[in-house]
Structures are given as structure tokens and as C-alpha cells.
Amino acid sequence: MATTGSVRLHTGQRMPTVGLGTWMLTDGEALKAAIDVGYRHIDTAQYYQNEDRIGEVLEQQIKDGKIMREEMFITTKLTPMGMAPEHVRKETEKSLKRLKTSYIDLYLIHFPVAHSDELLEKGVATPLYKDGTPKTVFIDPLDTWREMEKLVDDGLVKAIGLSNFSLKQVERIYSLARIKPANLQMEIHAWFPQYDFVDFCTKRGISITAYAPIGSPGKPEMPGLGPSGKALLEEPALKEVASKHGKTPAHVLLRNLIQRGIIVIPKSSNPERIRLNFEVFDFELTDEDMDVIKGLNKEKRLFTFGAVGERNFHHPFFPFPEIKDSCDFQDVNKDL
């Protein structure tokens, strides 16, 4: 198994630096391949609808003696439909059952905007307004957080954190929390490095996990998902740095974030790419290399959350003001 790195959370846990992202991943063979290579960090979410498959694979791998539960670091996320305080524990217990584990290593609020719970008992289907956008409700994430703190108290989860929250939202939770966030997961890559936000969290002992660390090149280019990041891997300056080290552009992008102290969760279902994404511990970027990558910054977000619908850009807990401010949709009460 390759030598790997880890980041120490304020809870004392060691969180592996490289994890397997599983958004849109249902292939159990891909997870087996990752474990064989040496991955010990798996990132999933209730919303991905693959916790049960992941649980089956992990259970079998443990039975076969390939891994021990204590070696694995499992991150999952509370569905936006389950953010009402009365649902949090029940939804957590569902995840525990699907993942076939007695505890979750890190549990995140997936998104600060809560969805209606009217279809919650049917799974993770999102109720929709007449215009096809998600039906949202007004639940303060702080109230959700209070219930998540109780999960830590009772040993159901080891650590709790946030995903897709704005800096102001993180600051509010941090300042009012009894148990401080251990991790923030957000979009970070060379086109969207979020230096100030990362610095803000680091100074408060909040670790950072980057999703789309290589630009999510496999993400479909659709209005609801945002632009493709394929061109990021084609940046000439990035290719030059990769060539100098005998590595791929993806290796350089991952290594850049790791050297910034950031955890990365590249997603792939291809066993060869899964292996390659893990080969980032045998080289180091120079300060000059890091400056080159810093120069690629375009402040370009690849996940624009258009699927939430323009009406929800005006929700009081929608986290991204640059998206909200660019929206001229005003009739937010239509069809409510």
C-alpha cells in the first residue's frame, strides 16, 4: 500500500488526505479497486443514493480481512430533506444502517438550504415547485447543527461539519456552536482556489475538503450543474509543471491542494484513474510551481447550483452571493 498523508482534526482523528469521491458512483468494483490501492477515506452522502452499495462493499471487505473498520474514514452528509431538527437523528440512523456501521467518522450538513420533507419517507426524492425547482423551507442550519452535536454526544458520529456553506455562514455556526465544525467541504481547484476562505477556516481549526479538485472533468455540462472543467487539465502552464515532475496535470492539481493542507476527494469509477489519483505522495511542488498554479486562478466556480432554481437563489440561507447577485428573477412567491 502506498504511503499516504492525513490531516488531524480538532477531535484528534486523523482524516486521510486523499479520499474517493462517490458522487454519481454506484459501481462496487470501483470502491474495491480503491481499497486495494490504499484508499481509506470514502466520501458519500444520503443524496447520492449509494450508501447501501458502499456499505455492502465495506462489510464484505472487512469480512474478507482486506480492511478493518477502524482503518476506514467514512464521510457522509445529511440530506437537505432531513434538516428539520426532528428528522436529524432518524436520518442519521438510516445512514448507519445503509453503511452497515455503528458510527460515522464525519457527518456534514450537505447544503444550508433545507428542502421540504414531504417525500422524506420515500427516500431522497426532492419535492418540486410547479416550475420544476426544489421546494425549499425555512429551517435555520443552526437548529440542525444543535441536533448534530447530540449525535456526537451519543457516539453515533465522531465529528461534524459543513458543506457548501458561505464564509459568513461558517463563521456564524462556529461562533455559536457548542461543538465546533471539524471540516468544511467546498469546491476548490486551480480556477477557484478560495485562498481567503481556506485561511479563515484554518485559523479556526476547521479542516478543508476540496471537491472537484481537478475540475470534475467527468461532470456533464448542463445548465443545472454548471460549466465543464475539462479545459483546466489542458492549461499550458499546468502541463509544463507536470512534465517537469514526470506527472500528469491531475497529479499536480491534487498535489497543489495537499501542500496547501487541503484534503482532496477526486471522483472516478475507472480503476486505472483511481490508482493514478492516489500517486501524489512521491513528489513535491516547489514554491515556483505553486506560484504558477496560483496564477491560473479565474475565480471560476464550476458548480453553479442552477438546478436549485432562480427562486431559491433568494432563499435567506442560499450561500453563494455571486450567483444570487447575478440573478434578476424577482417573483419569488410565484406558485408557492
mmCIF file of C-alpha atoms in Angstrom, residues 19-35 37 39 42-43 50 53-54 214 216-220 265-278:
data_model
loop_
_atom_site.group_PDB
_atom_site.id
_atom_site.type_symbol
_atom_site.label_atom_id
_atom_site.label_comp_id
_atom_site.label_asym_id
_atom_site.label_seq_id
_atom_site.Cartn_x
_atom_site.Cartn_y
_atom_site.Cartn_z
ATOM 1 C CA GLY A 19 -10.357 10.129 -0.364
ATOM 2 C CA LEU A 20 -12.577 8.604 -3.009
ATOM 3 C CA GLY A 21 -15.412 10.887 -4.049
ATOM 4 C CA THR A 22 -18.535 8.867 -4.869
ATOM 5 C CA TRP A 23 -20.982 11.376 -6.382
ATOM 6 C CA MET A 24 -22.774 9.535 -9.218
ATOM 7 C CA LEU A 25 -20.816 6.363 -8.323
ATOM 8 C CA THR A 26 -22.714 3.085 -7.918
ATOM 9 C CA ASP A 27 -20.023 0.666 -9.075
ATOM 10 C CA GLY A 28 -18.915 -1.526 -6.195
ATOM 11 C CA GLU A 29 -15.905 -2.688 -8.203
ATOM 12 C CA ALA A 30 -14.573 0.869 -8.253
ATOM 13 C CA LEU A 31 -14.705 1.003 -4.475
ATOM 14 C CA LYS A 32 -12.958 -2.371 -4.208
ATOM 15 C CA ALA A 33 -10.251 -1.113 -6.565
ATOM 16 C CA ALA A 34 -9.775 1.987 -4.411
ATOM 17 C CA ILE A 35 -9.389 -0.064 -1.252
ATOM 18 C CA VAL A 37 -4.800 0.674 -3.986
ATOM 19 C CA TYR A 39 -7.711 4.456 -0.134
ATOM 20 C CA ILE A 42 -14.645 7.294 1.392
ATOM 21 C CA ASP A 43 -16.855 10.338 0.820
ATOM 22 C CA ASN A 50 -25.227 4.911 -2.898
ATOM 23 C CA ARG A 53 -23.846 -0.140 -2.009
ATOM 24 C CA ILE A 54 -20.858 1.317 -0.193
ATOM 25 C CA ILE A 214 -9.153 18.552 -10.687
ATOM 26 C CA SER A 216 -14.565 17.470 -12.158
ATOM 27 C CA PRO A 217 -13.798 16.724 -15.841
ATOM 28 C CA GLY A 218 -16.373 13.928 -15.919
ATOM 29 C CA LYS A 219 -19.223 16.211 -14.853
ATOM 30 C CA PRO A 220 -21.816 16.690 -17.603
ATOM 31 C CA ILE A 265 -11.701 13.654 -2.867
ATOM 32 C CA PRO A 266 -11.275 13.090 -6.609
ATOM 33 C CA LYS A 267 -14.084 11.023 -8.063
ATOM 34 C CA SER A 268 -13.619 8.280 -10.646
ATOM 35 C CA SER A 269 -15.159 4.931 -11.493
ATOM 36 C CA ASN A 270 -12.166 3.910 -13.625
ATOM 37 C CA PRO A 271 -9.770 1.642 -11.657
ATOM 38 C CA GLU A 272 -6.729 2.984 -13.502
ATOM 39 C CA ARG A 273 -7.648 6.623 -12.801
ATOM 40 C CA ILE A 274 -8.429 5.710 -9.198
ATOM 41 C CA ARG A 275 -4.895 4.313 -8.913
ATOM 42 C CA LEU A 276 -3.324 7.314 -10.637
ATOM 43 C CA ASN A 277 -5.176 9.802 -8.417
ATOM 44 C CA PHE A 278 -3.565 8.149 -5.417
#
